[in-house]
């Protein structure tokens, strides 16, 4: 592929608001140069081996000057890399994307531009404000209200007010009073509805809606901070009526998901769909065992049931069989038991149906259901983690079942987001931390180190996980069953 730079608009920050083309470009990148406003969930898409360059700009503080960013892009492209330049919102809207492309053109570096969802339109949509509406206005204007230090705003307020359209001001929080005064001086109706939207589209979005005459006072009183935009116009009067985001059941809650990435997706997506601000911070990783001899030995004996206790176990079994030069047909004749629906889904990905799923998704219920389904003196082949709990094999043995426990993978405590987690805990920024196994509790505790674990609710799947969380002094809520629905139900009840 020709080395080139692709400018990608990363969207306004809310989960899922990156375009498909943008995601594909990031996944193929050798180097990614990104800004401060680009959301972590998007940075998670950057391939592990790719170069990451953070050129994030703080307000009034430019760690990397624009000329240097331009030069970084050209340098990386000349090294033959496929470069993605990731910018918040849309690349060309107040993002200096135009300047970067001019420099690339002058340097002879081919480039492409993938537009993004701009905060100017998306944040109002998440705040219940349609930027145009036939009953109110027929135009929307996007204006920068960035004031150079100590200088007055360069905005022609008279012309703006005369347009009678919706006005959206970006980069305007510092100059909020100046913007409102400018509009009032240009004879906008003092009771014209307006709003400030902070962190638009993110789970932590906040908004203040008021008339132009009092908006600045109210927004300051609420302590709204950057990133935020100002929107002015009659459409703002619809903000309550058309608000669909704030009423979501988990709106305003920041929830940390600690399970490994491959399995975090569904839980994180569901929590997000319910309005939560989801932070994915996997605290454990699974590592396949290289020694597959125990599996080879086990396959030489006859077993009635193969038992899987996690999706990772299913994938590890397929992988280990592959290393033996075999495949899932090596389990031919056995019936399949799984601990829960997630594991059944993992089997289904290989075209296999689970024969047994216990009513309650834990080791004890699985063992009892399995023992009841076994022939007298039957044998079970456990294909699972090396450090799997003892409840399952012991309960099976007690019930007279022969057990072969094959360790297929190890769970290692590794967390790339440890620093971010520590800061969140210090700032009391997490409402809930989800734990889906004892090992996620251990991984989390190791990642954050000696910290106060009482500032959040530990939402745990099953009693064993809850016990581990309680040992660290966490406030625990326990999901009745290992389903996302049960976890969400548990959030609403006192433990
Ligand atoms: N290119 C970006 C805008 C860059 S200017 C875009 O298209 O969205 C940066 C300004 O965008 C911030 O000062 C703020 O006014 C606004 N902004 C960015 N993300 C925002 C968000 N999630 N909510 C509200 N305003 C946001």
Short mmCIF file of C-alpha atoms and ligand atoms in Angstrom, two decimals:
data_model
loop_
_atom_site.label_atom_id
_atom_site.label_comp_id
_atom_site.label_asym_id
_atom_site.label_seq_id
_atom_site.Cartn_x
_atom_site.Cartn_y
_atom_site.Cartn_z
CA UNK A 1 0.00 0.00 0.00
CA UNK A 2 1.26 3.51 -0.78
CA UNK A 3 2.48 5.18 2.37
CA UNK A 4 0.06 7.94 3.12
CA UNK A 5 -1.61 9.92 5.81
CA UNK A 6 -5.31 9.46 6.49
CA UNK A 7 -7.01 12.16 8.48
CA UNK A 8 -9.76 10.50 10.48
CA UNK A 9 -12.51 12.33 12.35
CA UNK A 10 -12.87 10.41 15.62
CA UNK A 11 -16.33 11.75 16.43
CA UNK A 12 -17.47 13.51 19.58
CA UNK A 13 -16.48 10.83 22.08
CA UNK A 14 -19.64 8.81 22.62
CA UNK A 15 -19.20 5.09 22.09
CA UNK A 16 -19.95 3.95 18.54
CA UNK A 17 -19.80 7.41 16.95
CA UNK A 18 -16.67 6.67 14.91
CA UNK A 19 -17.40 5.89 11.24
CA UNK A 20 -16.81 2.40 9.82
CA UNK A 21 -14.24 3.85 7.40
CA UNK A 22 -12.48 5.56 10.30
CA UNK A 23 -12.33 2.35 12.31
CA UNK A 24 -10.96 0.42 9.31
CA UNK A 25 -8.24 3.04 8.77
CA UNK A 26 -7.15 2.87 12.43
CA UNK A 27 -7.05 -0.92 12.36
CA UNK A 28 -4.68 -0.80 9.36
CA UNK A 29 -2.43 1.94 10.74
CA UNK A 30 1.30 1.60 11.41
CA UNK A 31 1.31 4.92 13.26
CA UNK A 32 -1.44 6.99 14.85
CA UNK A 33 -1.04 10.66 15.75
CA UNK A 34 -3.90 11.77 18.01
CA UNK A 35 -5.34 14.72 19.90
CA UNK A 36 -6.53 15.15 23.46
CA UNK A 37 -10.26 14.92 22.72
CA UNK A 38 -10.05 11.50 21.11
CA UNK A 39 -11.83 8.97 23.29
CA UNK A 40 -9.98 6.06 24.93
CA UNK A 41 -12.36 3.51 23.40
CA UNK A 42 -11.15 4.65 19.97
CA UNK A 43 -7.49 4.54 20.98
CA UNK A 44 -8.17 0.93 22.01
CA UNK A 45 -8.59 0.13 18.29
CA UNK A 46 -4.97 1.04 17.52
CA UNK A 47 -3.06 -2.16 16.63
CA UNK A 48 -0.67 -3.30 19.38
CA UNK A 49 2.43 -2.85 17.23
CA UNK A 50 1.57 0.61 15.89
CA UNK A 51 3.46 3.77 16.87
CA UNK A 52 1.30 6.06 19.04
CA UNK A 53 2.01 9.78 19.13
CA UNK A 54 -0.01 11.95 21.49
CA UNK A 55 0.04 15.56 20.34
CA UNK A 56 -2.87 16.52 22.61
CA UNK A 57 -3.53 20.16 23.14
CA UNK A 58 -4.66 21.47 26.51
CA UNK A 59 -6.52 24.79 26.69
CA UNK A 60 -4.02 27.68 26.30
CA UNK A 61 -1.26 25.14 26.30
CA UNK A 62 0.08 23.47 23.20
CA UNK A 63 2.44 20.62 24.08
CA UNK A 64 3.20 20.01 20.39
CA UNK A 65 3.08 23.08 18.11
CA UNK A 66 1.20 22.69 14.83
CA UNK A 67 4.37 22.98 12.69
CA UNK A 68 5.83 20.08 14.58
CA UNK A 69 2.68 17.98 14.15
CA UNK A 70 2.86 18.64 10.39
CA UNK A 71 6.48 17.54 10.37
CA UNK A 72 5.75 14.39 12.44
CA UNK A 73 3.12 13.34 9.88
CA UNK A 74 5.52 13.80 6.97
CA UNK A 75 8.35 12.01 8.75
CA UNK A 76 6.22 8.98 9.64
CA UNK A 77 4.88 8.79 6.07
CA UNK A 78 8.42 8.96 4.68
CA UNK A 79 9.40 6.04 6.88
CA UNK A 80 6.91 4.12 4.74
CA UNK A 81 4.27 3.97 7.45
CA UNK A 82 0.55 3.99 6.97
CA UNK A 83 -0.26 6.99 9.14
CA UNK A 84 -3.61 7.87 10.70
CA UNK A 85 -4.07 11.41 11.97
CA UNK A 86 -6.91 11.09 14.47
CA UNK A 87 -8.78 14.26 15.34
CA UNK A 88 -11.76 14.92 17.62
CA UNK A 89 -15.15 15.34 15.96
CA UNK A 90 -14.76 16.15 12.28
CA UNK A 91 -11.22 16.72 10.97
CA UNK A 92 -11.94 19.93 9.11
CA UNK A 93 -14.13 21.72 11.63
CA UNK A 94 -11.86 23.92 13.74
CA UNK A 95 -9.34 21.13 13.85
CA UNK A 96 -6.61 22.66 11.69
CA UNK A 97 -7.03 19.69 9.35
CA UNK A 98 -6.81 22.02 6.37
CA UNK A 99 -3.37 23.23 7.42
CA UNK A 100 -2.12 19.68 7.86
CA UNK A 101 -3.32 18.68 4.41
CA UNK A 102 -1.74 21.77 2.82
CA UNK A 103 1.58 20.81 4.39
CA UNK A 104 1.23 17.18 3.25
CA UNK A 105 0.44 18.31 -0.30
CA UNK A 106 3.43 20.68 -0.32
CA UNK A 107 5.60 17.81 0.93
CA UNK A 108 4.33 15.46 -1.76
CA UNK A 109 2.75 13.05 0.72
CA UNK A 110 -0.52 11.51 -0.51
CA UNK A 111 -3.39 11.87 1.93
CA UNK A 112 -7.05 11.01 2.38
CA UNK A 113 -9.72 12.50 4.62
CA UNK A 114 -12.40 10.49 6.45
CA UNK A 115 -14.88 12.95 7.95
CA UNK A 116 -16.16 12.47 11.47
CA UNK A 117 -19.35 13.15 13.38
CA UNK A 118 -18.90 16.67 14.67
CA UNK A 119 -19.68 17.58 18.27
CA UNK A 120 -21.38 20.70 16.94
CA UNK A 121 -24.28 18.58 15.66
CA UNK A 122 -24.00 15.44 17.78
CA UNK A 123 -23.87 16.99 21.26
CA UNK A 124 -27.14 18.90 20.70
CA UNK A 125 -28.75 15.68 19.41
CA UNK A 126 -27.80 13.91 22.66
CA UNK A 127 -29.17 16.88 24.60
CA UNK A 128 -32.61 16.73 23.01
CA UNK A 129 -31.94 19.66 20.66
CA UNK A 130 -32.51 19.29 16.91
CA UNK A 131 -30.24 21.94 15.40
CA UNK A 132 -32.90 22.90 12.85
CA UNK A 133 -36.67 22.52 13.00
CA UNK A 134 -39.20 23.82 10.50
CA UNK A 135 -41.22 25.52 13.23
CA UNK A 136 -38.28 27.54 14.52
CA UNK A 137 -35.45 28.16 12.11
CA UNK A 138 -34.00 27.22 8.77
CA UNK A 139 -30.29 27.46 9.30
CA UNK A 140 -27.56 26.47 11.72
CA UNK A 141 -24.26 28.33 12.07
CA UNK A 142 -21.12 26.98 13.66
CA UNK A 143 -18.80 29.57 15.11
CA UNK A 144 -15.52 29.42 16.99
CA UNK A 145 -15.55 31.51 20.14
CA UNK A 146 -11.90 30.90 20.88
CA UNK A 147 -10.47 34.10 22.26
CA UNK A 148 -6.76 34.72 21.94
CA UNK A 149 -5.40 35.44 25.40
CA UNK A 150 -6.53 38.91 26.50
CA UNK A 151 -8.03 39.81 23.09
CA UNK A 152 -11.73 40.52 22.44
CA UNK A 153 -13.72 37.99 20.38
CA UNK A 154 -13.63 38.50 16.62
CA UNK A 155 -17.32 37.76 16.12
CA UNK A 156 -19.81 39.87 14.19
CA UNK A 157 -22.72 39.39 16.63
CA UNK A 158 -25.02 41.77 14.74
CA UNK A 159 -24.85 39.66 11.58
CA UNK A 160 -25.28 36.45 13.55
CA UNK A 161 -28.39 37.62 15.35
CA UNK A 162 -29.89 38.89 12.08
CA UNK A 163 -29.60 35.38 10.56
CA UNK A 164 -32.27 34.08 13.01
CA UNK A 165 -30.77 30.61 12.81
CA UNK A 166 -29.44 28.27 15.47
CA UNK A 167 -25.97 29.33 16.64
CA UNK A 168 -23.44 26.79 17.85
CA UNK A 169 -20.26 28.12 19.45
CA UNK A 170 -17.30 25.79 19.85
CA UNK A 171 -14.30 26.47 22.09
CA UNK A 172 -16.40 29.10 23.82
CA UNK A 173 -16.67 28.13 27.47
CA UNK A 174 -13.97 30.54 28.66
CA UNK A 175 -15.66 33.33 26.73
CA UNK A 176 -19.23 32.34 27.69
CA UNK A 177 -20.04 35.72 29.32
CA UNK A 178 -18.54 37.59 26.37
CA UNK A 179 -20.61 35.55 23.90
CA UNK A 180 -23.85 36.16 25.79
CA UNK A 181 -23.07 39.87 26.22
CA UNK A 182 -22.25 40.13 22.53
CA UNK A 183 -25.58 38.55 21.54
CA UNK A 184 -27.55 40.75 23.95
CA UNK A 185 -25.75 43.86 22.68
CA UNK A 186 -26.82 42.79 19.17
CA UNK A 187 -30.43 42.73 20.42
CA UNK A 188 -31.09 39.04 20.61
CA UNK A 189 -34.25 38.43 22.68
CA UNK A 190 -33.03 38.14 26.30
CA UNK A 191 -35.38 35.19 26.81
CA UNK A 192 -34.01 33.32 23.76
CA UNK A 193 -33.45 29.70 24.84
CA UNK A 194 -29.84 28.53 24.94
CA UNK A 195 -27.74 25.72 26.40
CA UNK A 196 -24.25 24.70 27.37
CA UNK A 197 -23.49 21.01 26.75
CA UNK A 198 -20.48 19.50 28.49
CA UNK A 199 -18.96 16.21 27.31
CA UNK A 200 -21.72 15.84 24.75
CA UNK A 201 -22.59 12.26 23.65
CA UNK A 202 -20.48 10.73 26.43
CA UNK A 203 -22.10 8.93 29.34
CA UNK A 204 -20.94 11.78 31.58
CA UNK A 205 -22.67 14.45 29.46
CA UNK A 206 -24.16 17.38 31.40
CA UNK A 207 -26.26 20.22 30.09
CA UNK A 208 -27.57 23.51 31.38
CA UNK A 209 -30.51 25.03 29.52
CA UNK A 210 -31.54 28.62 30.21
CA UNK A 211 -32.31 31.91 28.51
CA UNK A 212 -29.46 33.92 27.04
CA UNK A 213 -29.72 36.45 29.87
CA UNK A 214 -28.94 33.91 32.63
CA UNK A 215 -27.16 31.05 30.85
CA UNK A 216 -23.66 32.15 31.83
CA UNK A 217 -24.54 32.41 35.54
CA UNK A 218 -26.28 29.04 35.55
CA UNK A 219 -23.50 27.27 33.66
CA UNK A 220 -20.87 28.69 36.02
CA UNK A 221 -22.97 27.73 39.05
CA UNK A 222 -23.17 24.18 37.71
CA UNK A 223 -19.39 24.20 37.26
CA UNK A 224 -19.46 23.10 33.61
CA UNK A 225 -16.02 22.48 32.16
CA UNK A 226 -14.36 21.83 28.81
CA UNK A 227 -15.08 20.22 26.40
CA UNK A 228 -18.33 22.05 26.11
CA UNK A 229 -20.24 23.95 23.46
CA UNK A 230 -22.81 26.72 23.56
CA UNK A 231 -25.98 26.52 21.51
CA UNK A 232 -28.41 29.39 21.09
CA UNK A 233 -31.81 29.37 19.39
CA UNK A 234 -35.46 28.55 19.82
CA UNK A 235 -34.76 24.86 19.18
CA UNK A 236 -33.19 24.75 22.65
CA UNK A 237 -36.71 24.98 24.07
CA UNK A 238 -37.21 21.37 22.90
CA UNK A 239 -34.37 20.14 25.06
CA UNK A 240 -36.53 18.62 27.80
CA UNK A 241 -39.26 17.31 25.55
CA UNK A 242 -36.86 15.53 23.19
CA UNK A 243 -34.35 14.40 25.79
CA UNK A 244 -33.89 10.66 25.28
CA UNK A 245 -30.37 10.36 26.70
CA UNK A 246 -30.59 11.63 30.30
CA UNK A 247 -33.58 9.42 31.19
CA UNK A 248 -31.65 6.23 30.34
CA UNK A 249 -31.47 4.10 33.51
CA UNK A 250 -27.69 4.19 33.92
CA UNK A 251 -27.15 7.75 32.72
CA UNK A 252 -24.51 9.60 34.71
CA UNK A 253 -22.99 6.43 36.11
CA UNK A 254 -19.36 5.67 35.32
CA UNK A 255 -18.86 1.93 35.16
CA UNK A 256 -15.48 0.21 34.86
CA UNK A 257 -15.46 -3.14 33.05
CA UNK A 258 -12.53 -5.30 34.14
CA UNK A 259 -12.99 -8.47 32.10
CA UNK A 260 -10.64 -9.28 29.21
CA UNK A 261 -11.16 -7.29 26.05
CA UNK A 262 -12.47 -10.10 23.85
CA UNK A 263 -15.32 -10.63 26.29
CA UNK A 264 -15.75 -7.06 27.53
CA UNK A 265 -17.50 -5.94 24.35
CA UNK A 266 -20.99 -7.25 24.96
CA UNK A 267 -21.15 -6.19 28.60
CA UNK A 268 -19.73 -2.76 27.78
CA UNK A 269 -22.13 -2.31 24.87
CA UNK A 270 -25.15 -3.25 26.94
CA UNK A 271 -24.18 -0.93 29.78
CA UNK A 272 -23.57 1.84 27.27
CA UNK A 273 -26.95 1.28 25.65
CA UNK A 274 -28.47 1.83 29.08
CA UNK A 275 -26.74 5.20 29.27
CA UNK A 276 -23.69 4.40 31.38
CA UNK A 277 -20.30 5.97 30.85
CA UNK A 278 -18.35 2.77 30.29
CA UNK A 279 -14.60 2.58 30.85
CA UNK A 280 -13.05 -0.64 29.59
CA UNK A 281 -9.98 -1.51 31.62
CA UNK A 282 -9.24 -5.22 31.29
CA UNK A 283 -7.38 -6.35 34.42
CA UNK A 284 -6.60 -9.93 33.34
CA UNK A 285 -5.42 -11.64 30.19
CA UNK A 286 -5.61 -15.26 29.23
CA UNK A 287 -2.47 -16.95 27.97
CA UNK A 288 -2.71 -20.34 26.28
CA UNK A 289 -0.52 -23.09 27.69
CA UNK A 290 2.16 -24.28 25.33
CA UNK A 291 2.26 -27.72 26.96
CA UNK A 292 -0.65 -29.65 25.46
CA UNK A 293 0.47 -33.09 26.66
CA UNK A 294 -2.16 -33.19 29.48
CA UNK A 295 -4.84 -32.83 26.81
CA UNK A 296 -3.26 -35.55 24.67
CA UNK A 297 -3.19 -37.87 27.72
CA UNK A 298 -6.79 -37.08 28.61
CA UNK A 299 -8.00 -37.80 25.07
CA UNK A 300 -6.54 -41.30 25.35
CA UNK A 301 -9.20 -42.06 27.99
CA UNK A 302 -12.94 -42.29 27.53
CA UNK A 303 -15.09 -39.44 28.81
CA UNK A 304 -18.84 -38.98 28.70
CA UNK A 305 -18.94 -35.21 28.94
CA UNK A 306 -16.63 -32.36 27.95
CA UNK A 307 -17.07 -29.40 30.30
CA UNK A 308 -16.32 -25.77 29.48
CA UNK A 309 -16.41 -23.09 32.16
CA UNK A 310 -15.59 -19.99 30.11
CA UNK A 311 -15.51 -18.79 26.48
CA UNK A 312 -11.71 -18.62 26.86
CA UNK A 313 -11.75 -22.36 27.67
CA UNK A 314 -13.55 -23.12 24.42
CA UNK A 315 -11.06 -21.12 22.36
CA UNK A 316 -8.12 -22.58 24.29
CA UNK A 317 -9.41 -26.12 23.65
CA UNK A 318 -9.63 -25.50 19.90
CA UNK A 319 -6.16 -23.98 19.96
CA UNK A 320 -4.66 -26.86 21.98
CA UNK A 321 -6.29 -29.47 19.75
CA UNK A 322 -4.76 -27.65 16.78
CA UNK A 323 -1.35 -27.95 18.36
CA UNK A 324 -1.93 -31.71 18.59
CA UNK A 325 -2.79 -31.70 14.90
CA UNK A 326 -6.41 -32.37 15.70
CA UNK A 327 -9.69 -30.48 15.94
CA UNK A 328 -12.98 -30.57 17.82
CA UNK A 329 -13.81 -33.94 16.28
CA UNK A 330 -11.37 -35.33 18.86
CA UNK A 331 -14.24 -34.82 21.33
CA UNK A 332 -16.57 -36.92 19.18
CA UNK A 333 -19.02 -38.96 21.22
CA UNK A 334 -18.88 -36.70 24.25
CA UNK A 335 -21.73 -34.46 25.27
CA UNK A 336 -20.98 -30.84 26.00
CA UNK A 337 -21.72 -29.01 29.24
CA UNK A 338 -21.11 -25.29 29.70
CA UNK A 339 -21.30 -23.03 32.71
CA UNK A 340 -23.44 -20.34 31.10
CA UNK A 341 -24.81 -18.71 28.03
CA UNK A 342 -21.59 -16.86 27.11
CA UNK A 343 -19.72 -20.16 26.96
CA UNK A 344 -22.57 -21.75 24.99
CA UNK A 345 -22.26 -18.87 22.51
CA UNK A 346 -18.52 -19.52 22.18
CA UNK A 347 -19.26 -23.17 21.31
CA UNK A 348 -21.94 -22.05 18.87
CA UNK A 349 -19.26 -20.03 17.05
CA UNK A 350 -17.73 -23.42 16.19
CA UNK A 351 -21.09 -24.79 15.09
CA UNK A 352 -21.60 -26.84 18.24
CA UNK A 353 -24.62 -26.85 20.54
CA UNK A 354 -24.29 -27.20 24.32
CA UNK A 355 -26.21 -30.17 25.73
CA UNK A 356 -26.32 -28.79 29.25
CA UNK A 357 -26.48 -25.27 30.69
CA UNK A 358 -27.29 -25.08 34.43
CA UNK A 359 -30.20 -22.88 35.57
CA UNK A 360 -27.78 -20.84 37.60
CA UNK A 361 -24.42 -20.07 35.98
CA UNK A 362 -21.90 -21.22 38.59
CA UNK A 363 -19.67 -24.18 39.39
CA UNK A 364 -21.94 -25.69 42.03
CA UNK A 365 -25.04 -25.72 39.84
CA UNK A 366 -23.06 -26.97 36.88
CA UNK A 367 -21.63 -29.84 38.96
CA UNK A 368 -25.03 -30.91 40.29
CA UNK A 369 -26.73 -30.74 36.90
CA UNK A 370 -23.88 -32.66 35.32
CA UNK A 371 -23.80 -35.36 38.01
CA UNK A 372 -27.54 -35.86 37.52
CA UNK A 373 -27.06 -36.25 33.77
CA UNK A 374 -24.13 -38.70 34.08
CA UNK A 375 -24.31 -42.46 33.83
CA UNK A 376 -23.25 -44.26 37.03
CA UNK A 377 -19.44 -43.89 37.34
CA UNK A 378 -19.36 -41.58 34.32
CA UNK A 379 -16.35 -39.44 33.42
CA UNK A 380 -16.09 -35.70 32.87
CA UNK A 381 -13.30 -33.92 30.99
CA UNK A 382 -12.82 -30.38 32.34
CA UNK A 383 -11.25 -28.11 29.71
CA UNK A 384 -10.47 -24.91 31.60
CA UNK A 385 -8.05 -22.51 33.29
CA UNK A 386 -5.06 -23.89 35.18
CA UNK A 387 -6.18 -21.99 38.27
CA UNK A 388 -9.82 -23.06 38.02
CA UNK A 389 -11.79 -23.21 41.27
CA UNK A 390 -12.09 -26.48 43.20
CA UNK A 391 -15.86 -26.35 43.69
CA UNK A 392 -16.63 -27.94 40.31
CA UNK A 393 -14.23 -30.94 40.45
CA UNK A 394 -14.87 -31.60 44.15
CA UNK A 395 -18.64 -31.54 43.81
CA UNK A 396 -18.39 -33.88 40.83
CA UNK A 397 -16.07 -36.26 42.69
CA UNK A 398 -18.42 -36.27 45.68
CA UNK A 399 -21.21 -37.27 43.33
CA UNK A 400 -19.17 -40.23 42.10
CA UNK A 401 -18.09 -38.74 38.79
CA UNK A 402 -14.58 -39.42 37.49
CA UNK A 403 -12.88 -36.13 36.68
CA UNK A 404 -9.98 -35.28 34.38
CA UNK A 405 -9.03 -31.65 34.89
CA UNK A 406 -6.99 -30.37 31.91
CA UNK A 407 -5.31 -26.98 32.34
CA UNK A 408 -5.48 -25.15 29.01
CA UNK A 409 -4.65 -21.57 29.86
CA UNK A 410 -3.34 -19.32 32.56
CA UNK A 411 -4.88 -16.12 33.72
CA UNK A 412 -2.29 -13.39 34.12
CA UNK A 413 -2.78 -10.12 35.91
CA UNK A 414 -1.97 -7.43 33.41
CA UNK A 415 -3.70 -4.06 33.03
CA UNK A 416 -2.67 -1.50 30.44
CA UNK A 417 -4.95 1.09 32.06
CA UNK A 418 -3.58 0.78 35.59
CA UNK A 419 -2.57 4.45 35.83
CA UNK A 420 -5.91 5.68 34.53
CA UNK A 421 -7.72 3.41 37.02
CA UNK A 422 -5.68 4.71 39.93
CA UNK A 423 -6.47 8.31 38.99
CA UNK A 424 -10.17 7.53 38.63
CA UNK A 425 -10.26 5.99 42.10
CA UNK A 426 -8.37 8.91 43.63
CA UNK A 427 -10.85 11.32 42.08
CA UNK A 428 -13.80 9.19 43.15
CA UNK A 429 -14.81 9.13 39.50
CA UNK A 430 -16.05 5.54 39.32
CA UNK A 431 -19.55 4.64 40.50
CA UNK A 432 -19.40 0.94 39.72
CA UNK A 433 -16.67 -1.60 38.95
CA UNK A 434 -17.86 -4.86 37.39
CA UNK A 435 -16.21 -8.14 38.33
CA UNK A 436 -17.05 -11.28 36.43
CA UNK A 437 -14.66 -13.67 38.20
CA UNK A 438 -12.42 -13.87 41.25
CA UNK A 439 -9.45 -13.27 38.96
CA UNK A 440 -10.84 -9.94 37.74
CA UNK A 441 -11.01 -8.81 41.40
CA UNK A 442 -7.41 -9.87 41.97
CA UNK A 443 -6.27 -8.27 38.70
CA UNK A 444 -8.00 -4.99 39.57
CA UNK A 445 -6.51 -4.85 43.06
CA UNK A 446 -3.03 -5.53 41.68
CA UNK A 447 -3.50 -2.88 38.99
CA UNK A 448 -4.54 -0.08 41.32
CA UNK A 449 -2.36 -1.12 44.26
CA UNK A 450 -3.05 -0.10 47.83
CA UNK A 451 -6.07 2.15 47.39
CA UNK A 452 -9.35 2.84 49.08
CA UNK A 453 -11.85 0.39 47.64
CA UNK A 454 -14.92 1.89 49.31
CA UNK A 455 -15.66 4.69 46.84
CA UNK A 456 -17.57 2.53 44.34
CA UNK A 457 -19.97 -0.37 44.13
CA UNK A 458 -18.36 -3.68 43.20
CA UNK A 459 -20.89 -5.36 40.95
CA UNK A 460 -20.07 -9.06 41.10
CA UNK A 461 -21.22 -12.14 39.27
CA UNK A 462 -21.79 -14.97 41.72
CA UNK A 463 -20.98 -15.50 45.38
CA UNK A 464 -17.33 -16.48 44.91
CA UNK A 465 -16.53 -13.25 43.11
CA UNK A 466 -18.51 -11.27 45.70
CA UNK A 467 -16.53 -12.94 48.49
CA UNK A 468 -13.24 -11.93 46.89
CA UNK A 469 -14.41 -8.31 46.55
CA UNK A 470 -15.61 -8.21 50.18
CA UNK A 471 -12.20 -9.40 51.37
CA UNK A 472 -10.79 -6.13 50.00
CA UNK A 473 -13.44 -4.10 51.82
CA UNK A 474 -15.47 -3.29 48.72
CA UNK A 475 -19.18 -2.50 48.87
CA UNK A 476 -20.62 -5.41 46.97
CA UNK A 477 -23.75 -6.02 44.97
CA UNK A 478 -24.16 -9.53 43.64
CA UNK A 479 -25.84 -10.55 40.41
CA UNK A 480 -28.04 -13.59 40.90
CA UNK A 481 -26.84 -15.10 37.66
CA UNK A 482 -24.00 -14.58 35.22
CA UNK A 483 -26.07 -12.59 32.78
CA UNK A 484 -25.92 -8.94 31.95
CA UNK A 485 -29.60 -8.62 32.85
CA UNK A 486 -28.92 -10.01 36.30
CA UNK A 487 -26.02 -7.59 36.72
CA UNK A 488 -28.21 -4.67 35.79
CA UNK A 489 -30.97 -5.88 38.11
CA UNK A 490 -28.41 -6.11 40.90
CA UNK A 491 -27.42 -2.48 40.38
CA UNK A 492 -30.90 -1.47 41.37
CA UNK A 493 -31.04 -3.43 44.63
CA UNK A 494 -29.36 -3.17 48.00
CA UNK A 495 -27.12 -6.02 49.08
N1 LIG B 1 -13.31 19.14 15.24
C1 LIG B 1 -14.08 19.15 16.45
C2 LIG B 1 -14.07 20.50 17.12
C3 LIG B 1 -12.69 20.91 17.54
S1 LIG B 1 -12.71 22.39 18.46
C4 LIG B 1 -15.52 18.69 16.15
O1 LIG B 1 -15.88 18.60 14.98
O2 LIG B 1 -16.25 18.41 17.09
C5 LIG B 1 -12.86 21.78 20.09
C6 LIG B 1 -14.20 22.20 20.65
O3 LIG B 1 -15.20 21.30 20.24
C7 LIG B 1 -14.28 22.19 22.16
O4 LIG B 1 -13.76 23.37 22.71
C8 LIG B 1 -15.77 22.10 22.37
O5 LIG B 1 -16.39 23.37 22.19
C9 LIG B 1 -16.20 21.24 21.23
N2 LIG B 1 -16.35 19.83 21.62
C10 LIG B 1 -15.61 18.79 21.26
N3 LIG B 1 -16.09 17.64 21.78
C11 LIG B 1 -17.17 17.99 22.50
C12 LIG B 1 -18.12 17.27 23.25
N4 LIG B 1 -18.04 15.94 23.40
N5 LIG B 1 -19.13 17.95 23.84
C13 LIG B 1 -19.23 19.28 23.71
N6 LIG B 1 -18.36 20.02 23.00
C14 LIG B 1 -17.35 19.38 22.40
#
